[in-house]
XYZ file of C-alpha atoms in Angstrom:
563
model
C -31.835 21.068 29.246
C -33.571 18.300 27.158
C -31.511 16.702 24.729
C -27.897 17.790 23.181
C -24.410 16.196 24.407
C -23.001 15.341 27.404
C -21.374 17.758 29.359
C -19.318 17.570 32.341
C -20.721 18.736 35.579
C -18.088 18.601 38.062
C -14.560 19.032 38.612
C -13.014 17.686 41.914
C -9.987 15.537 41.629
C -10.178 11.917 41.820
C -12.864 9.110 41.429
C -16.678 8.200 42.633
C -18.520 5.317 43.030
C -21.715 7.089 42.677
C -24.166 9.559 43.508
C -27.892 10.566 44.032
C -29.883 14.081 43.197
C -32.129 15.643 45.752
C -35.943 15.924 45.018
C -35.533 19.470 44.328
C -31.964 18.475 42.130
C -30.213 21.422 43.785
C -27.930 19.201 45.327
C -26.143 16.360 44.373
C -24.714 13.496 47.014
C -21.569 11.816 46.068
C -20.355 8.200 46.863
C -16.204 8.477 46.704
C -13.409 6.049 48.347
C -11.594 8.995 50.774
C -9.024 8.913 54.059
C -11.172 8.639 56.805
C -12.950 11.569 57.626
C -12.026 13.423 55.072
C -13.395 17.202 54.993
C -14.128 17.473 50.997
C -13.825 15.491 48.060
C -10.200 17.076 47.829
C -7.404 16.161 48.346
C -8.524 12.855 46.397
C -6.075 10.235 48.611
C -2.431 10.569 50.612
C 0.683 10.781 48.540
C 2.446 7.632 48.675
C 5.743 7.930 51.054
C 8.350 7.726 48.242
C 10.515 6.068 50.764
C 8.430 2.822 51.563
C 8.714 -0.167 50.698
C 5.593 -2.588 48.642
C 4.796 -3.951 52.358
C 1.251 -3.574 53.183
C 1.064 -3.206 57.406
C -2.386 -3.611 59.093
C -2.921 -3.115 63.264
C -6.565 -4.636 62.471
C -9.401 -6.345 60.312
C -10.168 -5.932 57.846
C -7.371 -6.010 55.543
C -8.682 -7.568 53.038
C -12.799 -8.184 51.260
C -14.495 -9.697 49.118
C -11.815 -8.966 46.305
C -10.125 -5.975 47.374
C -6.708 -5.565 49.985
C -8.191 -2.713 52.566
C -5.749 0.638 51.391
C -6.647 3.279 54.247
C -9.811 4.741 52.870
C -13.640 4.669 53.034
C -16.437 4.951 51.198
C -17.819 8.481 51.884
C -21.091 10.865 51.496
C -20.327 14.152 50.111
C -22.605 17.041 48.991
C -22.574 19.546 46.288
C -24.414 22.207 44.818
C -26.384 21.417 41.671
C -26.583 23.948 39.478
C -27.692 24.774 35.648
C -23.816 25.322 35.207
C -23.094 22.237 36.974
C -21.837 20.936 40.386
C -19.126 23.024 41.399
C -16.267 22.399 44.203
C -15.248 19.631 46.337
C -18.266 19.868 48.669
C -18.793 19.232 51.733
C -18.948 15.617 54.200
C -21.663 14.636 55.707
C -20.035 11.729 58.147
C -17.986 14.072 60.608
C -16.567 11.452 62.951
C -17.808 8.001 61.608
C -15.699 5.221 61.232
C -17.339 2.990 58.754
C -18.235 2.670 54.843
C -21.469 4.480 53.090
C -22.835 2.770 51.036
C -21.226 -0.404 52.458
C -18.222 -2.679 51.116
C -18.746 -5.056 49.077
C -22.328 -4.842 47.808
C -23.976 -1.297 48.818
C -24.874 1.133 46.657
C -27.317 3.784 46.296
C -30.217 1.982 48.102
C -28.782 2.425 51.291
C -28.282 6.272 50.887
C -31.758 8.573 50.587
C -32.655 12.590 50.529
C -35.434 13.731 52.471
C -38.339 15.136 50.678
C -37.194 18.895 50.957
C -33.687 17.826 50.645
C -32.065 19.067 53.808
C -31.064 15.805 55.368
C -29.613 12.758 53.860
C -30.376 9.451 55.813
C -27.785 6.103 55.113
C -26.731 2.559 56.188
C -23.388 2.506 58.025
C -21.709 -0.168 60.135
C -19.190 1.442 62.613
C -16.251 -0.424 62.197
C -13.284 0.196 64.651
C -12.077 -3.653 65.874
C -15.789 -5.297 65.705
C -16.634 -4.870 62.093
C -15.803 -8.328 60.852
C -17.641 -9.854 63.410
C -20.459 -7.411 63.512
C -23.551 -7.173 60.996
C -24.713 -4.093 62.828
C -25.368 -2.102 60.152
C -27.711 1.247 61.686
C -29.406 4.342 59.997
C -28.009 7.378 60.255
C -29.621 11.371 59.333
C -27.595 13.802 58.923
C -28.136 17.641 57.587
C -27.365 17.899 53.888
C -25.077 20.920 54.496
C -23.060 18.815 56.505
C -23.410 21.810 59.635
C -23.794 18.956 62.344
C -22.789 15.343 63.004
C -24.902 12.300 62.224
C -27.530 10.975 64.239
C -27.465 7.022 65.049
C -31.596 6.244 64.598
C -31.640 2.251 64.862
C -28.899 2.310 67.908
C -31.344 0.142 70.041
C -31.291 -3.337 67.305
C -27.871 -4.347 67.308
C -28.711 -6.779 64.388
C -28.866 -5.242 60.467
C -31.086 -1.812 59.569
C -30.836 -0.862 55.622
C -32.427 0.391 52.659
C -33.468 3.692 54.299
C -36.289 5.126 51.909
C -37.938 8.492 52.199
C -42.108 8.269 50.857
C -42.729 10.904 48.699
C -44.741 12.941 51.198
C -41.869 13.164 53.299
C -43.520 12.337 56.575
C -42.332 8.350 56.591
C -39.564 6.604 56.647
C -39.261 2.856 55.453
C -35.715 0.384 55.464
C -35.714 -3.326 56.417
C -34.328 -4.700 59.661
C -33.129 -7.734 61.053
C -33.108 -9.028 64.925
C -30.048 -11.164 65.617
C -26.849 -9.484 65.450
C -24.108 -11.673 63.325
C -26.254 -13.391 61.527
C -26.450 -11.755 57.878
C -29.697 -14.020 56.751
C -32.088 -13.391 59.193
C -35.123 -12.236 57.982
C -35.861 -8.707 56.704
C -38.841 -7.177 58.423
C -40.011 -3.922 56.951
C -39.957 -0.787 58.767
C -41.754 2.022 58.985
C -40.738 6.018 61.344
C -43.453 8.584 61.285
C -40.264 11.294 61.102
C -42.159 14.148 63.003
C -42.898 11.676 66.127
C -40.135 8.942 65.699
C -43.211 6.553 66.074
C -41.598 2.967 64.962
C -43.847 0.340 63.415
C -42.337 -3.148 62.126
C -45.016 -3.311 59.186
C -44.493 -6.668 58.196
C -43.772 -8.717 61.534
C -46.334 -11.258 61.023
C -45.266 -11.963 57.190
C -42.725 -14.806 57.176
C -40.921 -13.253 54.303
C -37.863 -11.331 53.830
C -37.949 -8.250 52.435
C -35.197 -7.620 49.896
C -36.493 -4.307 48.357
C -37.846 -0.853 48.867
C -40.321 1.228 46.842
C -43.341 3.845 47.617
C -45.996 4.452 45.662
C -46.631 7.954 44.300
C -49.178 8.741 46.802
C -47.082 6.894 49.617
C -50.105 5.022 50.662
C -48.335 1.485 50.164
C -44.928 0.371 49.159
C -43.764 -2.124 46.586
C -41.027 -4.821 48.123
C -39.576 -7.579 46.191
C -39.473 -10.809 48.343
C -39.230 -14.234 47.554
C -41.877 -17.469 47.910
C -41.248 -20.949 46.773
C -38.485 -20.519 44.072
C -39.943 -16.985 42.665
C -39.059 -13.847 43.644
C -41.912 -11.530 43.163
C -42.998 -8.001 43.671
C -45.313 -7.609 45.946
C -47.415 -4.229 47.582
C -47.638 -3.548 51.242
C -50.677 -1.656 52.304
C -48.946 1.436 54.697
C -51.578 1.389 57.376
C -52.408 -2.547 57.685
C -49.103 -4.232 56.861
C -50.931 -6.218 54.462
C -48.924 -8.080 51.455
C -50.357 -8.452 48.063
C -48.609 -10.413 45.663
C -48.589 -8.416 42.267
C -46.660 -10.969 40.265
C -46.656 -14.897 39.636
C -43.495 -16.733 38.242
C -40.456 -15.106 37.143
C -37.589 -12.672 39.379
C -38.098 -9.070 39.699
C -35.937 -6.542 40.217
C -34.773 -2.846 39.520
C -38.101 -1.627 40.489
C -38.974 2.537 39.690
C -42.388 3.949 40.795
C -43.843 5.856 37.845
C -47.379 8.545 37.803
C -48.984 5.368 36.235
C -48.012 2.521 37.872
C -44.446 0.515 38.307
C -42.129 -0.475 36.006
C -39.612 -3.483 36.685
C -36.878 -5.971 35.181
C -38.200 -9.542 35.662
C -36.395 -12.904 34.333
C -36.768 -16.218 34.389
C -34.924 -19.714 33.983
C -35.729 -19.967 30.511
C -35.487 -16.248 29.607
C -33.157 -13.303 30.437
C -34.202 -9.692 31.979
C -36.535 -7.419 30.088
C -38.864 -4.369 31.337
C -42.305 -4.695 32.600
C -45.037 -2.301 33.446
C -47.982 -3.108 36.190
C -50.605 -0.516 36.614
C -53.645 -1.759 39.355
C -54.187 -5.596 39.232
C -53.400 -6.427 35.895
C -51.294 -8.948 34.137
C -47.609 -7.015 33.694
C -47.409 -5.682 30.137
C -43.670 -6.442 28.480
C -41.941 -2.971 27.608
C -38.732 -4.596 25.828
C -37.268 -7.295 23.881
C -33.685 -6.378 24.666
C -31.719 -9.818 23.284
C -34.422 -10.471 20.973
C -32.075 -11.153 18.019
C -29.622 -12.553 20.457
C -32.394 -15.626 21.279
C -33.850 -16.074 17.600
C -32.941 -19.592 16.903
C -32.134 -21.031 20.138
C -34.923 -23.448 21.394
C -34.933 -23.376 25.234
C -35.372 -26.105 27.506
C -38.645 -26.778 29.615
C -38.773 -26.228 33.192
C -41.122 -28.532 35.569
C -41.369 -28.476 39.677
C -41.552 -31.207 41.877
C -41.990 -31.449 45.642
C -40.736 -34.215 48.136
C -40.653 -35.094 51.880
C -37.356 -33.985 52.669
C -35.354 -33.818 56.231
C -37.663 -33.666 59.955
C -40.523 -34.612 57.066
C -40.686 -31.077 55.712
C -41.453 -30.569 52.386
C -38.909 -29.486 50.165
C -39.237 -28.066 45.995
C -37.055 -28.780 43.212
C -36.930 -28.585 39.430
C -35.931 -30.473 36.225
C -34.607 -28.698 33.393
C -35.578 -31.165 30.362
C -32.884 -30.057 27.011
C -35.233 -28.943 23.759
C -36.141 -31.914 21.766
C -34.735 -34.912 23.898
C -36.576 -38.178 23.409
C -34.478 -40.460 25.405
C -32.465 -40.042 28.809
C -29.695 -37.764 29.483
C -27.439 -37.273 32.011
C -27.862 -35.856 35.016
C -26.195 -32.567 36.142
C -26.913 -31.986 39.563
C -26.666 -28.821 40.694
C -26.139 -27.624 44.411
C -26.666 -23.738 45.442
C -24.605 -21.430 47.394
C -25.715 -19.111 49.945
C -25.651 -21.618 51.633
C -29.424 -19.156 52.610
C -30.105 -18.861 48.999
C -32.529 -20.755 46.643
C -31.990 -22.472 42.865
C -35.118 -20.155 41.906
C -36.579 -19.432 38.561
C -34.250 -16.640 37.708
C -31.802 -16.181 35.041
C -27.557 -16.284 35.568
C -24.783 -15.849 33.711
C -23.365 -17.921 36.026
C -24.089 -21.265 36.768
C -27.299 -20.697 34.131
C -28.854 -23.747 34.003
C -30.238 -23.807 30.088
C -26.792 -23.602 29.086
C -26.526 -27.182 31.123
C -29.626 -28.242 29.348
C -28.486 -26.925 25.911
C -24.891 -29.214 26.588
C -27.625 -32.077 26.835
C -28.024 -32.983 30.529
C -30.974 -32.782 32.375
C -30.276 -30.448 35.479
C -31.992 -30.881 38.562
C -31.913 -28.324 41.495
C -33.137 -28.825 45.252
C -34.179 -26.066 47.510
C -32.708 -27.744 50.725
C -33.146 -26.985 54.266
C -31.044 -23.424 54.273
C -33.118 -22.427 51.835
C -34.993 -19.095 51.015
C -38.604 -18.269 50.435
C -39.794 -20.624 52.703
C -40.310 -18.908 55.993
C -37.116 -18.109 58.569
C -37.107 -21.307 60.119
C -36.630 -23.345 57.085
C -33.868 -21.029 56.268
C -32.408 -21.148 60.027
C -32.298 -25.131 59.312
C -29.254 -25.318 58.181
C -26.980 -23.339 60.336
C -24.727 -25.593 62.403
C -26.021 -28.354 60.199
C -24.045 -27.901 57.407
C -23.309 -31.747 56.410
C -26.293 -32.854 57.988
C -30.450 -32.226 56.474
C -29.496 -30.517 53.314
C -27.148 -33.414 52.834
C -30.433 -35.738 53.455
C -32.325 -33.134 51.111
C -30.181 -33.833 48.545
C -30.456 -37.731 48.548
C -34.008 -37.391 48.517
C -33.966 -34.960 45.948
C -32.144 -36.364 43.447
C -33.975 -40.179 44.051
C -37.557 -38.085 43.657
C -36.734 -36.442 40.190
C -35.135 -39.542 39.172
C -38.442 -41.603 39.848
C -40.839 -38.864 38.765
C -39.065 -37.322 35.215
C -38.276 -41.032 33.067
C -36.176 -38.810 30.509
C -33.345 -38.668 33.412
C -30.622 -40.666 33.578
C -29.514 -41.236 37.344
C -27.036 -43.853 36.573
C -25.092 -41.102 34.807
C -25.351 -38.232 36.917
C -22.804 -35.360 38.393
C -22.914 -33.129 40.902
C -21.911 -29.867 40.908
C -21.939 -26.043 43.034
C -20.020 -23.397 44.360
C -19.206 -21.857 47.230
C -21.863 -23.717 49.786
C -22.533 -25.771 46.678
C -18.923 -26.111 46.388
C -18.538 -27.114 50.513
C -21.059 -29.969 49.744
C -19.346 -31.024 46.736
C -16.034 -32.146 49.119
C -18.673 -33.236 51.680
C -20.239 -35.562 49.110
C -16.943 -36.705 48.173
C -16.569 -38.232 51.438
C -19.922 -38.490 52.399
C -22.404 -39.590 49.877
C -19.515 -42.104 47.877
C -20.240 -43.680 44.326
C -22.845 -42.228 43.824
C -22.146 -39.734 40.890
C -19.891 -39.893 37.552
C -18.132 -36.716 38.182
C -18.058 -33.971 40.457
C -17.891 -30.185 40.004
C -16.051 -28.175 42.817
C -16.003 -24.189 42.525
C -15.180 -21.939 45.397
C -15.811 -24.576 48.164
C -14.912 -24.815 51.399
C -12.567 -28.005 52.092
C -11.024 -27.598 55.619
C -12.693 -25.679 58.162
C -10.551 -25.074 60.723
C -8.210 -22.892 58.089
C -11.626 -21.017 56.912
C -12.246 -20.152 60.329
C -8.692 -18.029 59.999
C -8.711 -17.446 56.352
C -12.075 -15.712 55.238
C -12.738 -12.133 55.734
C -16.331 -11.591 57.021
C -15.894 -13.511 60.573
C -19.875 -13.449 61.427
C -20.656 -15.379 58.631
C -18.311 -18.228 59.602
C -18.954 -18.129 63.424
C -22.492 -17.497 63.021
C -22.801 -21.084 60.460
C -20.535 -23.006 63.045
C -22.736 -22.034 66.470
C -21.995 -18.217 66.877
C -18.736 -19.098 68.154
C -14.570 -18.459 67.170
C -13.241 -22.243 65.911
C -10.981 -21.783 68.886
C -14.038 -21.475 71.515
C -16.046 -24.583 69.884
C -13.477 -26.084 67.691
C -15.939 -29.550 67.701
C -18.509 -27.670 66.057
C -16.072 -26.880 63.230
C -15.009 -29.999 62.880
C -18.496 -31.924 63.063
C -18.999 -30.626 59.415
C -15.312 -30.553 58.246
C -14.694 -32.338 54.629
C -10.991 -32.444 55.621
C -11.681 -35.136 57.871
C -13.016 -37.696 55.405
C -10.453 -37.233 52.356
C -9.280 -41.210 53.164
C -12.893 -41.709 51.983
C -12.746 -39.758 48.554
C -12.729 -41.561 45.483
C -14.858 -39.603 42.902
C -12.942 -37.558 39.505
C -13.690 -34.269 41.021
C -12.989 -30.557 38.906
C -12.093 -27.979 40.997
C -12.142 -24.377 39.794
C -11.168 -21.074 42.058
C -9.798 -17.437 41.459
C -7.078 -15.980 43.274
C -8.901 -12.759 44.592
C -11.702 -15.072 46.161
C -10.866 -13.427 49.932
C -14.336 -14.880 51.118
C -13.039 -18.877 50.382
C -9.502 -18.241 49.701
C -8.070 -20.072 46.552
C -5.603 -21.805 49.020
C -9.285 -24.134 49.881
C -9.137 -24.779 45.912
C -5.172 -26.013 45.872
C -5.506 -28.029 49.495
C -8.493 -29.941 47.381
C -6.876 -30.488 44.671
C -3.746 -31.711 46.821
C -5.770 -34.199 48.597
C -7.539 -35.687 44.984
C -3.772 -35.896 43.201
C -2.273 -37.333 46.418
C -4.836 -40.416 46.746
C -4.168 -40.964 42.643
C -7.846 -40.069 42.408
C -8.574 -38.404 38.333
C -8.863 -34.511 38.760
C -8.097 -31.364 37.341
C -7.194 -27.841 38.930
C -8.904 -24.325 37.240
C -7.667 -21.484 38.485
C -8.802 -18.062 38.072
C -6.027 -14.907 38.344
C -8.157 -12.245 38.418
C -11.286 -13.918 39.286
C -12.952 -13.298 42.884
C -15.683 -15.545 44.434
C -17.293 -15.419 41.284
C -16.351 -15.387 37.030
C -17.794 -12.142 36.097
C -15.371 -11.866 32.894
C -16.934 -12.752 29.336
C -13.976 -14.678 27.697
C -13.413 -16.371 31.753
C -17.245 -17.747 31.765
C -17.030 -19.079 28.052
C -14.031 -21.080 29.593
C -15.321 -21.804 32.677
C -18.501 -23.364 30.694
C -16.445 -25.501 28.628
C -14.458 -26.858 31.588
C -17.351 -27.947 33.440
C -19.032 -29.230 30.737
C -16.088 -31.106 28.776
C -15.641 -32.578 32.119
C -19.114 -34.018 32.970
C -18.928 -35.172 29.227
C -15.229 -37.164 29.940
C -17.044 -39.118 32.715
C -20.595 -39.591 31.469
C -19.523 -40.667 28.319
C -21.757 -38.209 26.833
């Protein structure tokens, strides 16, 4: 049917999350929160006991992530029939026995689920949960027959470490996902895989490319694959030759993403600092050709700031990148906004936010300034293995450097009037400056930061993270290696007007972190002000909450700049 209205194509009871259609679109696989090991899509959950009380009662972990209190179920892979008439029934599931979420909580989605080419088996991510799972990043792939007439078959059970992104080629006879090699550690680097599915041949494509691999494409004619992978504050897409393992970059600056493979080439979002998403096509080894102007009419008007990179010798001599965002038309200095990244294995890249955007910063009038410290990624693994266990330590000496570099190199920067600002990692270092790195900024910014690390250690959800950053061990094995790093321990030191901003259904650094801060900055008479987020999680996702959040921050640094 081309064209005409919406119609509705199936009928079970209860939600989805999402789905995918076979190659032949005779079937359809559904993502839906169920019971565990549920049989169908119905019955859609377990009548609540009309007897019981509001108590929630857990016998293990998780019980609560990311955002969400765990309630009993899991996310689930059914199959239906797809019809001209529709999708009929409640299906069938795919999982029989498997304890564990497809596509996986928080972030999965539909990139970790994929049909074989004749659509009789459906291969996914899933991390077997029983007591391990929030200490364990051992996600594996699975196969399993689309008609759900036999039980899933582990095919990564050898790494213990991550395996995701299962993707089918076109031809049907590979089959490519990414794969890490040391289990608990979720920012190891992503090699790219590749199973010959008649043999179960294995090759690790891209072993000797010290780059992570962050997405999955083939080509039509599933000679190469396009992957998405970032280098030096861009995130490009790039095209990996099947039988050599060879990497071509495709694209220069900018951040791509939402990749689709069409007859004549590839078409992709891509962003920048100074621009939000649009469509691109790339067809050979051409320039990408701009498909859209979606906000177009949003933009007309407003003058954005310009961008410039700068490189230093940072900590152990390495060399480390930043930027300066310069505000449209400034002739004279302006205040300095210094802005730290979370992650902490992420990178201030040359992508565009809604959060934490830093034009917005410029368009306020300060000059912002970003440093890719040791932790870093698009650098190579060891860079980015730098920082764990070394929290306070080189990407606090990154930081110094960084912000005396741009402050020589860009004149139009004012570092006499500067403040600091980040979230989450960002937001650790921001109480680790306080007590740390003292008088040296105006203000400070503190979102989502960790302030005492001994109650993390109990507090946050996702235990590998935690253990993996402090030495790999439980705070009660190594408690010293906790503590080396802990901000806590220097709060007689503090002395700087900090903000500090967190949402109650942040489970990853629980708001409490946010009110012990603030605690600490009222009890030593030291200027400060507490934001707090109801229905916020680790991030502000909600339109009228950012357009707050922005005039916090910035009527802040304003109070203390004197801007």
């Amino acid at each position: 049917m081309v064209g005409g209205a919406p119609r509705k194509l199936t009928g079970f009871q209860g939600g989805f999350a999402g789905f995918k259609v076979s190659p032949a679109a005779d079937k359809v696989l559904i993502f839906a929160d169920r019971l565990p090991n549920a049989p169908s899509l119905a019955p859609a959950l377990a009548k609540k006991d009309p007897g019981a009380g509001e108590a929630r009662v857990y016998d293990k972990l998780f019980v609560r992530h990311w955002d969400t209190w765990a309630d009993g179920t899991h996310s689930q892979l059914f199959v239906l029939p797809l019809t001209p008439a529709g999708a009929p029934g409640d299906g069938v599931a795919i999982e029989h026995g498997l304890d564990g979420d497809t596509p996986s909580r928080p972030y999965g989605g539909a990139e970790e689920t994929s049909w074989s080419a004749d659509g009789k088996t459906v291969y996914f991510a899933l991390r077997v949960a029983g007591t391990t799972e929030p200490r364990s990043t051992n996600l594996d792939l699975w196969s399993a027959p689309a008609d759900g007439s036999a039980a899933p078959v582990n095919l990564t059970a050898a790494n213990q470490a991550t395996d995701t992104l299962p993707t089918v080629s076109p031809d049907g006879r590979s089959l490519a996902w990414v794969a890490m090699k040391r289990p608990g550690f979720e920012s190891d680097r992503q090699v790219l895989m590749v199973r010959d599915l008649a043999s179960g041949q294995v090759r690790a494509l891209t072993e000797g490319w010290d780059r992570s691999v962050g997405s999955i494409n083939w080509s039509a004619d599933s000679k190469k694959i396009y992957v998405t992978a970032q280098d030096t504050q861009e995130n490009p897409l790039w095209s990996v030759d099947v039988a050599s393992g060879r990497p071509t970059r495709l694209t220069r600056e900018g951040h791509v993403s939402g990749v689709a493979v069409t007859p004549k080439g590839v078409v992709f979002s891509m962003n920048s600092l100074v621009a939000p998403d649009d469509f691109y096509s790339l067809a050979g080894k051409g320039r990408p050709a701009r498909l859209t102007s979606v906000n177009a009419a949003r933009l007309a008007g407003i003058d954005m700031p310009s961008v410039s990179r700068f490189n230093f010798v940072g900590a152990h001599g390495d060399t480390v990148w930043g930027y300066a965002v310069k505000p449209y038309g400034s002739t004279g200095k302006v205040p300095v906004a210094y802005m730290v990244h979370g992650g902490p294995q992420g990178s201030s890249d040359n992508s565009w936010s809604y959060r934490w955007n830093p034009a917005v910063f410029a368009g306020g009038g300060y000059g912002l300034v970003a440093v890719d410290f040791h932790g870093s990624t698009g650098y190579g693994q060891a860079f980015t293995d730098a920082i764990s266990n070394n929290w306070g330590g080189a990407p606090l000496e990154d930081l110094q450097k960084g912000l005396a570099a741009a402050t020589a190199r860009f004149g139009w920067l004012d570092g006499d009037r500067a403040c600091a600002l980040g979230a989450s990692y960002g937001g650790y270092m921001m109480n680790w400056i306080e007590g740390r790195w003292a008088d040296r900024f105006k203000c400070i910014v503190q979102h989502d930061g960790v302030f005492d690390a001994r109650a993390m250690a109990y507090e946050t959800e996702e235990l590998w993270f935690d253990e993996w950053e402090h030495g790999g061990k439980a705070y009660y094995e190594d408690p010293a290696a906790f503590e080396k790093w802990n901000p806590v321990n220097y709060v007689q030191d503090w002395k700087t007007p900090m903000l500090v901003i967190t949402g109650e259904k942040d489970f990853r650094i629980p708001y409490t972190q946010g009110l012990a801060a603030f605690t600490a900055l009222q009890r030593r008479g030291i200027p400060s002000r507490l934001v707090v987020n109801p229905n916020e999680n680790h991030w502000v996702l909600k339109p009228a909450n950012s357009r707050q959040w922005y005039r916090e921050v910035l009527g802040w640094m304003n109070k203390w700049t004197g801007k």
